[in-house]
Coordinates of C-alpha atoms in Angstrom, one line a residue:
M1 CA 133.8 -185.3 155.5
S2 CA 130.4 -185.2 153.9
W3 CA 129.8 -182.5 151.2
R4 CA 126.6 -181.3 153.0
K5 CA 128.7 -179.8 155.8
H6 CA 130.3 -177.4 153.4
V7 CA 127.1 -176.1 151.8
T8 CA 125.3 -173.2 153.4
P9 CA 121.6 -173.4 153.1
P10 CA 119.8 -170.3 151.4
Q11 CA 118.4 -167.6 153.7
H12 CA 115.1 -167.0 152.0
G13 CA 113.3 -165.2 154.8
R14 CA 116.0 -162.6 155.5
R15 CA 116.3 -161.7 151.8
R16 CA 112.5 -160.9 151.6
R17 CA 112.7 -158.6 154.6
Q18 CA 115.5 -156.6 153.0
A19 CA 113.8 -156.2 149.6
G20 CA 111.9 -152.9 150.6
P21 CA 109.9 -151.1 153.2
S22 CA 107.1 -152.8 154.8
S23 CA 103.5 -152.1 153.9
R24 CA 103.1 -150.3 157.1
K25 CA 105.9 -147.9 156.2
R26 CA 104.5 -147.4 152.8
M27 CA 101.1 -146.5 154.3
V28 CA 102.7 -143.9 156.6
V29 CA 104.5 -142.3 153.6
V30 CA 101.3 -142.2 151.5
V31 CA 99.3 -140.8 154.4
G32 CA 102.0 -138.2 155.0
L33 CA 102.1 -137.1 151.4
L34 CA 98.3 -136.9 151.4
G35 CA 98.4 -134.9 154.5
L36 CA 101.0 -132.5 153.1
T37 CA 99.0 -132.2 149.9
S38 CA 95.8 -131.4 151.8
L39 CA 97.7 -128.9 154.0
G40 CA 99.0 -127.3 150.8
L41 CA 95.6 -127.2 149.3
V42 CA 94.2 -125.7 152.5
A43 CA 97.0 -123.2 152.6
R44 CA 96.4 -122.3 148.9
A45 CA 92.7 -122.1 149.4
F46 CA 93.3 -119.8 152.4
D47 CA 95.6 -117.7 150.3
L48 CA 93.1 -117.4 147.5
Q49 CA 90.0 -117.0 149.6
V50 CA 91.4 -114.8 152.4
V51 CA 94.8 -113.5 151.9
R52 CA 94.6 -112.5 148.2
K53 CA 90.9 -112.6 147.7
Q54 CA 90.6 -108.9 146.6
F55 CA 93.4 -109.3 144.1
Y56 CA 92.0 -112.3 142.4
Q57 CA 88.5 -110.9 142.4
S58 CA 89.7 -107.8 140.7
Q59 CA 91.6 -109.8 138.2
G60 CA 88.5 -111.9 137.4
E61 CA 86.3 -108.8 137.2
A62 CA 88.8 -107.2 134.9
R63 CA 88.4 -110.1 132.5
F64 CA 84.6 -110.6 132.6
L65 CA 83.1 -107.6 134.5
R66 CA 82.8 -104.4 132.3
E67 CA 81.4 -101.0 132.8
M68 CA 79.2 -100.0 129.8
Q69 CA 77.8 -96.7 128.8
I70 CA 74.1 -96.3 128.5
P71 CA 73.6 -94.0 125.5
V72 CA 71.0 -91.3 125.6
S73 CA 69.0 -89.5 122.9
R74 CA 69.9 -85.9 122.1
G75 CA 67.1 -83.5 122.6
T76 CA 64.8 -82.6 119.7
I77 CA 64.9 -79.1 118.2
F78 CA 61.5 -77.8 117.2
D79 CA 60.5 -74.7 115.4
R80 CA 58.1 -72.2 117.0
N81 CA 55.1 -74.2 115.9
G82 CA 56.3 -77.5 117.2
E83 CA 57.6 -78.9 113.9
P84 CA 60.8 -81.0 114.4
L85 CA 64.0 -79.5 112.9
A86 CA 66.5 -81.8 114.4
V87 CA 65.9 -85.3 115.7
S88 CA 68.0 -88.2 116.9
T89 CA 67.4 -91.7 115.5
P90 CA 68.7 -95.0 116.9
V91 CA 71.6 -96.6 115.1
M92 CA 74.1 -99.4 115.7
S93 CA 77.9 -99.3 115.6
I94 CA 79.9 -102.5 115.0
W95 CA 83.0 -103.0 117.0
A96 CA 85.5 -105.8 117.4
N97 CA 88.1 -107.4 119.6
P98 CA 90.9 -107.6 117.0
S99 CA 92.7 -110.6 118.5
E100 CA 89.6 -112.7 118.7
V101 CA 88.7 -111.9 115.1
L102 CA 92.2 -112.7 113.9
D103 CA 92.0 -116.1 115.6
N104 CA 89.2 -116.8 113.2
D105 CA 90.7 -115.1 110.2
E106 CA 89.0 -117.5 107.8
R107 CA 85.8 -115.6 108.5
I108 CA 87.2 -112.1 107.8
P109 CA 86.1 -112.2 104.1
Q110 CA 82.5 -112.9 105.2
L111 CA 82.7 -110.0 107.7
A112 CA 84.1 -107.7 105.1
Q113 CA 81.3 -108.4 102.7
A114 CA 78.7 -107.7 105.3
L115 CA 80.4 -104.4 106.2
G116 CA 80.9 -103.5 102.6
V117 CA 84.7 -103.1 102.9
D118 CA 87.8 -104.8 101.4
A119 CA 88.8 -108.0 103.2
G120 CA 92.5 -107.3 102.9
E121 CA 92.2 -103.8 104.3
L122 CA 90.0 -105.0 107.1
K123 CA 92.5 -107.7 108.1
E124 CA 95.3 -105.2 108.0
Q125 CA 93.4 -102.8 110.1
L126 CA 92.7 -105.5 112.7
A127 CA 96.4 -106.6 112.7
K128 CA 97.6 -103.0 113.4
R129 CA 95.2 -102.8 116.4
S130 CA 95.7 -106.3 117.7
D131 CA 96.9 -105.0 121.1
R132 CA 93.5 -103.4 121.8
E133 CA 90.3 -104.9 123.0
F134 CA 88.0 -102.4 121.4
V135 CA 88.1 -101.1 117.8
Y136 CA 85.2 -99.6 115.8
L137 CA 84.7 -101.3 112.4
R138 CA 81.7 -99.2 111.3
R139 CA 79.8 -96.4 113.0
Q140 CA 76.1 -95.5 112.9
M141 CA 74.7 -98.3 110.7
A142 CA 71.0 -98.8 110.2
P143 CA 69.8 -101.3 113.0
A144 CA 68.7 -103.9 110.4
A145 CA 72.0 -103.8 108.5
A146 CA 74.0 -104.0 111.8
Q147 CA 71.9 -107.0 113.0
T148 CA 72.8 -108.8 109.7
V149 CA 76.5 -108.4 110.7
L150 CA 75.9 -109.6 114.3
D151 CA 73.9 -112.6 113.1
L152 CA 77.0 -114.0 111.4
G153 CA 78.1 -115.0 114.9
I154 CA 81.8 -114.2 114.2
P155 CA 83.8 -114.3 117.5
G156 CA 85.0 -110.9 118.7
I157 CA 82.3 -108.9 116.7
N158 CA 79.8 -106.9 118.8
G159 CA 77.3 -104.1 118.4
L160 CA 76.9 -100.8 120.3
R161 CA 73.6 -98.8 120.3
E162 CA 74.1 -95.1 119.5
F163 CA 72.1 -92.2 118.1
K164 CA 72.5 -90.2 114.9
R165 CA 71.2 -86.7 114.2
Y166 CA 68.8 -86.2 111.4
Y167 CA 67.6 -82.8 110.0
P168 CA 64.2 -83.1 108.2
S169 CA 64.5 -79.6 106.6
G170 CA 68.0 -80.4 105.3
E171 CA 69.7 -77.4 103.7
V172 CA 66.9 -75.0 104.4
T173 CA 67.7 -74.6 108.1
S174 CA 71.3 -75.8 108.1
H175 CA 73.1 -72.5 108.9
V176 CA 70.9 -71.9 111.9
L177 CA 71.0 -75.4 113.3
G178 CA 74.5 -76.4 112.5
F179 CA 75.4 -80.0 112.9
T180 CA 76.8 -82.7 115.2
N181 CA 79.9 -84.9 114.9
I182 CA 79.8 -88.7 114.8
D183 CA 79.7 -88.8 118.6
D184 CA 76.5 -86.7 118.5
R185 CA 78.1 -83.5 119.9
G186 CA 77.3 -80.1 118.5
Q187 CA 79.9 -78.6 116.2
E188 CA 78.3 -75.6 114.6
G189 CA 75.3 -73.3 115.0
L190 CA 72.7 -73.8 117.7
E191 CA 73.7 -77.4 118.0
L192 CA 77.0 -76.1 119.4
A193 CA 75.6 -73.1 121.3
Y194 CA 73.1 -75.3 123.2
D195 CA 75.1 -78.5 123.2
D196 CA 75.1 -79.0 127.0
W197 CA 71.3 -78.5 127.0
L198 CA 70.6 -80.9 124.1
A199 CA 73.2 -83.6 124.8
G200 CA 72.1 -84.9 128.1
K201 CA 74.3 -87.2 130.1
P202 CA 74.9 -90.9 129.3
G203 CA 74.3 -93.4 132.1
A204 CA 76.6 -96.3 133.1
K205 CA 76.0 -99.9 134.2
R206 CA 78.2 -102.8 135.2
V207 CA 77.8 -106.0 133.2
I208 CA 79.4 -109.5 132.9
R209 CA 80.6 -110.5 129.5
D210 CA 81.7 -113.9 128.3
R211 CA 84.9 -114.6 126.5
M212 CA 83.2 -113.7 123.3
G213 CA 82.4 -110.3 124.5
H214 CA 78.7 -110.9 124.8
V215 CA 76.8 -109.5 127.8
V216 CA 75.4 -112.3 129.8
E217 CA 74.3 -110.4 132.9
D218 CA 73.6 -106.9 134.0
V219 CA 75.1 -106.5 137.5
E220 CA 74.1 -103.0 138.6
Q221 CA 73.4 -99.5 137.3
I222 CA 76.1 -97.1 138.3
R223 CA 74.6 -93.9 136.9
A224 CA 71.1 -93.3 135.6
P225 CA 71.0 -91.9 132.1
K226 CA 69.7 -88.3 131.6
P227 CA 68.3 -87.7 128.2
G228 CA 68.9 -84.4 126.4
Q229 CA 66.3 -81.7 126.8
N230 CA 64.3 -80.4 123.9
L231 CA 64.7 -76.9 122.5
T232 CA 62.0 -74.8 120.8
L233 CA 63.4 -72.1 118.5
S234 CA 61.9 -68.8 117.4
I235 CA 62.3 -70.0 113.8
D236 CA 59.1 -70.4 111.8
R237 CA 59.8 -73.2 109.3
R238 CA 57.2 -71.9 106.9
I239 CA 58.8 -68.5 106.6
Q240 CA 62.2 -70.1 106.6
F241 CA 61.3 -72.2 103.6
L242 CA 59.7 -69.2 101.8
A243 CA 62.8 -67.1 102.3
Y244 CA 65.0 -69.9 101.1
S245 CA 63.0 -70.4 97.9
E246 CA 62.9 -66.7 97.0
L247 CA 66.5 -66.1 97.7
K248 CA 67.5 -69.2 95.7
N249 CA 65.5 -68.0 92.7
T250 CA 67.0 -64.6 92.8
L251 CA 70.6 -65.8 93.1
E252 CA 70.0 -68.1 90.1
K253 CA 68.5 -65.3 88.0
S254 CA 71.2 -62.7 88.9
Q255 CA 74.1 -65.2 89.0
A256 CA 75.1 -63.7 92.3
D257 CA 77.9 -65.1 94.5
S258 CA 75.9 -65.4 97.7
G259 CA 72.9 -64.0 99.6
S260 CA 71.3 -63.7 103.0
I261 CA 67.9 -63.0 104.5
V262 CA 67.0 -62.3 108.1
V263 CA 63.4 -61.8 109.4
L264 CA 62.8 -60.5 112.9
D265 CA 59.8 -60.1 115.1
V266 CA 59.7 -56.5 116.0
K267 CA 58.2 -56.8 119.4
T268 CA 60.4 -59.6 120.8
G269 CA 63.6 -59.6 118.7
E270 CA 63.0 -63.3 117.8
V271 CA 64.6 -64.5 114.6
L272 CA 61.7 -65.9 112.5
A273 CA 63.9 -66.8 109.6
M274 CA 67.6 -66.7 108.7
V275 CA 68.7 -68.1 105.3
N276 CA 72.1 -68.1 103.6
L277 CA 73.1 -69.3 100.1
P278 CA 75.2 -71.2 99.1
T279 CA 74.1 -73.7 101.7
Y280 CA 74.7 -77.4 102.5
N281 CA 72.9 -80.5 103.6
P282 CA 73.8 -81.5 107.2
N283 CA 72.5 -85.0 106.5
A284 CA 75.3 -85.4 103.9
L285 CA 78.0 -83.3 105.5
S286 CA 80.9 -84.9 103.6
D287 CA 79.5 -83.5 100.3
S288 CA 79.9 -79.9 101.5
K289 CA 82.8 -77.5 101.7
P290 CA 83.7 -75.3 104.7
G291 CA 82.7 -72.1 102.9
Q292 CA 79.2 -73.5 102.4
R293 CA 78.7 -74.1 106.1
R294 CA 79.3 -70.4 107.1
N295 CA 76.4 -68.5 108.4
R296 CA 77.0 -65.4 106.4
A297 CA 74.3 -63.4 108.1
M298 CA 76.2 -63.8 111.4
T299 CA 79.9 -64.1 110.5
D300 CA 80.4 -62.0 107.3
V301 CA 80.5 -58.3 107.3
L302 CA 79.6 -55.7 104.7
E303 CA 79.5 -52.0 104.2
P304 CA 75.8 -51.2 104.5
G305 CA 75.8 -48.3 102.0
S306 CA 72.5 -46.3 101.9
T307 CA 70.8 -48.7 104.3
V308 CA 72.6 -46.8 107.1
K309 CA 70.9 -43.4 106.2
P310 CA 67.9 -43.9 108.5
I311 CA 70.3 -44.3 111.4
L312 CA 72.1 -41.1 110.3
M313 CA 68.7 -39.5 110.2
A314 CA 67.9 -40.7 113.7
A315 CA 71.0 -38.8 114.9
A316 CA 69.9 -35.8 112.9
L317 CA 66.3 -35.7 114.2
S318 CA 67.6 -36.3 117.8
S319 CA 69.9 -33.4 117.5
G320 CA 67.1 -30.9 117.1
K321 CA 68.8 -29.4 114.1
F322 CA 66.6 -31.3 111.6
T323 CA 63.0 -32.2 111.2
P324 CA 61.6 -34.4 108.4
T325 CA 60.9 -31.3 106.3
S326 CA 63.6 -28.9 107.2
P327 CA 66.1 -27.4 106.6
I328 CA 66.3 -27.6 102.9
I329 CA 69.5 -29.3 101.7
D330 CA 71.1 -28.2 98.4
T331 CA 72.3 -31.1 96.3
T332 CA 72.2 -29.2 93.1
G333 CA 74.5 -30.6 90.4
G334 CA 74.6 -34.0 92.0
H335 CA 78.2 -33.6 93.1
W336 CA 80.0 -32.3 96.2
Y337 CA 83.7 -32.1 96.0
F338 CA 84.8 -32.3 99.6
Q339 CA 88.5 -32.5 100.6
G340 CA 89.5 -33.8 97.2
H341 CA 86.7 -36.5 97.1
D342 CA 83.8 -36.5 94.7
I343 CA 80.6 -37.3 96.7
H344 CA 78.0 -37.8 94.0
D345 CA 74.4 -38.8 93.2
T346 CA 73.3 -40.5 90.0
H347 CA 70.8 -37.6 89.4
N348 CA 70.7 -33.9 90.1
Y349 CA 68.0 -33.8 92.8
G350 CA 68.4 -30.1 93.5
L351 CA 66.8 -29.0 96.8
L352 CA 65.8 -31.7 99.2
T353 CA 64.3 -31.9 102.6
P354 CA 65.7 -34.6 105.0
T355 CA 62.8 -36.8 104.0
G356 CA 63.8 -36.2 100.4
V357 CA 67.4 -37.4 101.1
I358 CA 65.9 -40.7 102.3
T359 CA 63.4 -40.9 99.4
K360 CA 65.9 -40.2 96.7
S361 CA 68.8 -41.9 98.6
S362 CA 71.0 -38.9 98.1
N363 CA 74.7 -39.4 99.1
V364 CA 75.3 -35.6 98.8
G365 CA 72.5 -34.8 101.1
A366 CA 73.5 -37.5 103.6
A367 CA 77.1 -36.2 103.6
H368 CA 75.9 -32.6 104.3
I369 CA 73.7 -33.8 107.2
A370 CA 76.6 -35.8 108.6
M371 CA 78.9 -32.8 108.5
A372 CA 76.3 -30.6 110.3
L373 CA 76.1 -33.0 113.2
D374 CA 78.2 -33.1 116.3
T375 CA 80.7 -36.0 115.9
T376 CA 80.1 -37.4 119.4
L377 CA 76.3 -37.5 118.8
M378 CA 76.7 -39.2 115.5
Y379 CA 79.1 -41.8 116.8
D380 CA 77.0 -42.5 119.9
T381 CA 73.9 -42.9 117.8
Y382 CA 75.6 -45.4 115.5
R383 CA 76.9 -47.3 118.5
A384 CA 73.6 -47.2 120.3
F385 CA 72.0 -48.9 117.2
G386 CA 74.6 -51.7 117.7
L387 CA 76.9 -50.9 114.8
G388 CA 80.4 -52.2 115.6
D389 CA 79.2 -54.3 118.5
S390 CA 77.8 -57.9 118.9
T391 CA 74.1 -58.3 119.0
E392 CA 74.5 -60.7 122.0
S393 CA 72.4 -63.3 120.2
G394 CA 74.6 -66.1 121.6
F395 CA 75.2 -67.6 118.2
P396 CA 78.7 -69.1 117.9
G397 CA 81.2 -67.1 115.8
E398 CA 79.0 -64.0 115.5
A399 CA 81.0 -61.0 114.1
S400 CA 80.8 -57.6 115.8
G401 CA 81.5 -55.6 112.7
H402 CA 83.7 -52.5 112.8
L403 CA 83.1 -48.8 113.6
R404 CA 86.1 -46.5 114.3
I405 CA 86.0 -44.5 117.5
G406 CA 84.3 -41.1 116.8
R407 CA 87.2 -39.0 118.1
D408 CA 89.4 -40.5 115.4
W409 CA 87.1 -39.6 112.5
R410 CA 88.6 -37.3 109.9
P411 CA 86.1 -34.9 108.2
L412 CA 86.0 -36.9 105.0
E413 CA 85.6 -40.1 106.9
K414 CA 82.7 -38.6 108.8
A415 CA 81.0 -37.5 105.6
I416 CA 81.4 -40.9 104.0
L417 CA 80.1 -42.7 107.1
G418 CA 76.9 -40.7 106.5
Y419 CA 76.0 -42.8 103.5
G420 CA 77.3 -46.2 104.7
Y421 CA 81.0 -46.5 103.9
G422 CA 83.9 -46.8 106.2
L423 CA 82.1 -49.2 108.6
N424 CA 81.2 -52.9 108.6
V425 CA 78.0 -54.6 109.8
T426 CA 76.5 -58.0 109.7
V427 CA 73.0 -58.7 108.2
L428 CA 71.7 -59.4 111.7
Q429 CA 73.0 -56.2 113.1
L430 CA 71.3 -54.2 110.3
A431 CA 68.1 -56.1 110.9
N432 CA 68.2 -55.4 114.6
A433 CA 68.8 -51.7 114.0
Y434 CA 65.7 -51.5 111.8
A435 CA 63.7 -53.4 114.4
T436 CA 64.7 -50.8 116.9
I437 CA 63.3 -48.1 114.7
A438 CA 60.1 -50.2 114.2
D439 CA 59.5 -50.8 117.9
G440 CA 59.4 -47.2 119.0
G441 CA 63.1 -46.8 119.5
V442 CA 63.4 -49.9 121.8
M443 CA 66.2 -52.3 121.0
H444 CA 65.9 -56.0 121.8
S445 CA 68.7 -58.5 121.8
P446 CA 68.0 -60.9 118.9
T447 CA 67.2 -64.4 120.0
F448 CA 66.8 -67.8 118.4
I449 CA 64.8 -69.2 121.3
K450 CA 61.0 -68.8 121.4
G451 CA 59.8 -66.8 124.4
N452 CA 63.4 -66.1 125.6
D453 CA 63.6 -63.1 127.8
N454 CA 66.1 -60.6 126.4
N455 CA 67.4 -57.2 127.2
A456 CA 65.4 -54.2 125.9
K457 CA 66.5 -50.6 126.1
Q458 CA 65.3 -47.3 124.7
I459 CA 67.7 -46.0 122.0
I460 CA 65.8 -43.1 120.5
S461 CA 62.5 -41.4 121.5
P462 CA 59.2 -42.8 120.2
E463 CA 58.6 -39.5 118.4
V464 CA 61.8 -39.8 116.4
S465 CA 60.9 -43.4 115.7
Q466 CA 57.6 -42.4 114.2
Q467 CA 59.1 -39.7 112.2
L468 CA 61.7 -42.1 110.7
L469 CA 58.9 -44.6 109.8
R470 CA 57.0 -42.0 107.8
M471 CA 60.2 -40.8 106.1
M472 CA 61.2 -44.4 105.2
E473 CA 57.7 -45.1 103.9
T474 CA 58.4 -42.7 101.0
V475 CA 61.1 -45.1 99.8
T476 CA 58.5 -47.5 98.5
G477 CA 56.4 -44.6 97.1
P478 CA 56.3 -43.5 93.4
G479 CA 59.5 -42.3 92.0
S480 CA 61.7 -43.7 94.7
T481 CA 64.3 -46.4 94.9
G482 CA 62.2 -49.1 96.5
T483 CA 59.0 -49.4 94.6
T484 CA 59.6 -53.1 93.9
A485 CA 59.4 -53.8 97.7
R486 CA 55.7 -52.8 97.9
I487 CA 53.2 -55.3 99.3
A488 CA 49.6 -55.1 98.2
N489 CA 47.4 -53.8 101.0
Y490 CA 50.3 -53.2 103.4
S491 CA 52.3 -50.1 104.0
V492 CA 56.1 -50.7 103.8
A493 CA 58.8 -48.5 105.3
G494 CA 62.4 -49.3 104.2
K495 CA 65.6 -48.4 102.6
T496 CA 67.5 -49.6 99.6
G497 CA 71.3 -49.9 99.5
T498 CA 73.8 -50.5 96.7
A499 CA 77.4 -50.5 97.8
H500 CA 80.6 -51.0 95.9
K501 CA 82.6 -53.9 97.3
A502 CA 86.0 -53.2 98.7
S503 CA 89.0 -54.6 96.9
A504 CA 92.7 -54.2 97.0
G505 CA 93.6 -50.5 96.8
G506 CA 90.0 -49.2 96.9
Y507 CA 86.6 -50.3 95.6
A508 CA 85.8 -52.6 92.7
K509 CA 84.1 -50.9 89.8
S510 CA 81.8 -53.7 88.8
N511 CA 81.2 -55.6 92.1
Y512 CA 78.3 -54.6 94.3
T513 CA 76.3 -55.6 97.3
A514 CA 72.6 -55.1 96.7
A515 CA 70.4 -54.7 99.8
F516 CA 67.0 -53.9 101.0
A517 CA 65.9 -53.4 104.6
G518 CA 62.2 -52.9 105.4
I519 CA 59.5 -52.8 108.1
V520 CA 55.9 -54.0 107.7
P521 CA 53.2 -52.9 108.3
A522 CA 54.6 -49.4 108.6
S523 CA 51.6 -48.1 110.6
N524 CA 51.9 -50.9 113.2
P525 CA 55.2 -52.7 112.7
R526 CA 55.3 -56.4 113.2
L527 CA 58.2 -57.7 111.0
V528 CA 61.6 -56.5 109.9
G529 CA 63.3 -58.1 106.9
V530 CA 66.8 -57.6 105.4
V531 CA 67.8 -59.0 102.1
V532 CA 71.4 -58.9 100.9
V533 CA 72.6 -60.2 97.5
D534 CA 76.3 -60.3 97.0
N535 CA 77.8 -59.4 93.6
P536 CA 74.9 -59.9 91.2
Q537 CA 76.3 -60.4 87.7
K538 CA 73.3 -60.6 85.4
G539 CA 70.7 -57.8 85.0
S540 CA 70.5 -55.0 87.6
Y541 CA 72.8 -54.7 90.6
Y542 CA 70.7 -52.1 92.5
G543 CA 69.3 -53.0 95.9
G544 CA 65.9 -51.8 94.9
T545 CA 65.6 -54.0 91.8
V546 CA 67.5 -57.1 93.0
S547 CA 66.7 -57.4 96.8
G548 CA 63.5 -55.4 96.9
P549 CA 61.3 -58.0 95.1
V550 CA 62.7 -60.8 97.4
F551 CA 61.7 -58.7 100.4
A552 CA 58.2 -58.2 99.0
K553 CA 57.5 -61.8 98.3
V554 CA 58.9 -63.1 101.6
M555 CA 57.1 -60.6 103.7
E556 CA 53.9 -61.0 101.8
G557 CA 53.9 -64.7 102.6
A558 CA 55.0 -64.1 106.2
L559 CA 52.2 -61.6 106.9
R560 CA 49.7 -64.0 105.5
L561 CA 51.1 -66.9 107.6
L562 CA 51.0 -64.9 110.8
D563 CA 47.6 -63.4 110.1
V564 CA 48.7 -59.8 110.3
P565 CA 45.8 -57.7 109.1
P566 CA 46.3 -55.2 106.2
D567 CA 46.7 -51.6 107.0
N568 CA 46.9 -50.0 103.6
I569 CA 44.0 -51.3 101.4
G570 CA 44.0 -49.5 98.1
R571 CA 46.4 -46.8 99.2
W572 CA 49.0 -47.2 96.5
Y573 CA 46.5 -47.5 93.7
V574 CA 46.3 -43.7 93.6
G575 CA 49.8 -42.9 94.8
G576 CA 51.5 -42.5 98.2
P577 CA 53.5 -40.0 100.3
L578 CA 55.1 -37.6 98.0
Q579 CA 58.1 -35.3 98.5
S580 CA 58.3 -31.6 97.6
P581 CA 60.5 -28.7 98.7
D582 CA 57.8 -28.0 101.3
G583 CA 58.0 -31.4 102.8
L584 CA 55.5 -34.3 102.9
V585 CA 52.4 -33.5 100.8
G586 CA 50.3 -36.2 102.4
N587 CA 49.3 -39.8 102.1
K588 CA 47.7 -39.5 98.7
A589 CA 48.8 -37.7 95.6
P590 CA 46.6 -35.2 93.9
V591 CA 44.4 -36.8 91.3
D592 CA 46.2 -34.9 88.5
A593 CA 49.7 -35.6 89.7
P594 CA 51.7 -37.9 87.5
I595 CA 52.5 -41.2 89.0
D596 CA 56.0 -42.6 88.3
D597 CA 56.4 -46.2 89.5
A598 CA 59.7 -46.8 87.9
P599 CA 62.5 -47.1 90.5
I600 CA 65.2 -44.5 90.1
D601 CA 68.9 -45.5 90.0
E602 CA 70.3 -45.8 93.5
D603 CA 73.5 -43.9 94.4
T604 CA 76.8 -45.5 94.8
P605 CA 80.0 -43.7 95.7

């Protein structure tokens, strides 16, 4: 048998067919996979574009679409003559996205240098707030300084436009105006009282930001900004500055603890000036203490002492039991021992008319008058003049003072109330009471807003008002307690007051409140001024000698600034209204009458 018969030839064709799928099958697979992929893409696109379109749009907008506040300027505060007292200036605040800044931490030292802070502290601050997207790094920078920081181009660093309050008059008007916080919202004074009026309402807009936080497009305005409205005050900056200067000089000379001045327009009740010392600079608030920011004329109370005697006399004249010249009151000896208490004068004034009680500031005479009055009438008169009640000025934190209900008065308390102890008032309350006397017995609610309509009501009759003015005019006449409050060529009606300050267990022997309250011109009242100096330590402590000169200098300047014509040219060169047992002698002293211009000591309890 041949060997070829036993050898099987190789099957080359069959093996090639079994090596894998044919090209046709491979094509089918590829096409199928492409089809499935396309279908998946279509399905995914449908899901993204239709089914979950709203969700993904909101997610995208959350990352790049932002709602930004449109800052608005706070309204300007003007004085009555249009001079700016508080203005808002544009500033820039620097803020950061901490995580983005930390991703470029090699640039933090450069950022810290531009901001003027320590690099280590800045990095630590950013690390603590890395979970946030917005962190202030520095507020209210000058625009040029802030732009220097932004020009560094550090990722995550952005600027925000804001406004900062500036007070051109500084400490002179600080207690009236108050101040705002870093967010430009009122915190004290009229800035707080009229915050809604001044602040306005910020607008809002929707913008697109890139991943660096930069605004690349404004999409739409959501809410239009509404700038704050301007406010014109009754304050006259010129009189305010004059009052500040004179009060400051007096406090420095007398080494007093504090002082206040209030000047009112008689016909309207508008506050033309209100000054307190110590004071503070609202442009450098961090340098001040809380006690310096207190508007003492509104928030602090004092016992008015003898400055309350004209109000007592208003009750006396209204009762019909007294006239300016009768009855004669016996103050002989200068002491009245009443219910175990020594009511005394510093001099023995003998027999006095009611006018004489005002002229000489007799505590004994005032106590006798108080005890002769019906308690209800006396209490109602004190209350009608606003003692123990708010003036309704609208100033934040205004104190109402204190006056006990009349039915609870004990006899000794009633006598002491006649010369200004046992009650508390604010400086504004006292000024408003004198303005009521000056305006024919009509009381106005004090206001800090120029031209503001306020309540007015008749408190006492015009006749009583005129009688009181003539009686109070003698206080600045020869031999009285207020000669230092005279103003050349103008008649002045007023009253001095020197009161011991209350202390634990009674009254301090060497601590006083020196006050003067006056009206000018007395013949046709235009202005009322009250000056209070607390605890003068050097020189005199009497109201006439400490506060009287301040009143005269401030009012003299105010009358000139307001062009109020003189009413008393040359009158005091030959003397003034004199007091005798028979009453008022007249407007001029006899030629041969001695003229004593030295102020007498004023009575204290």
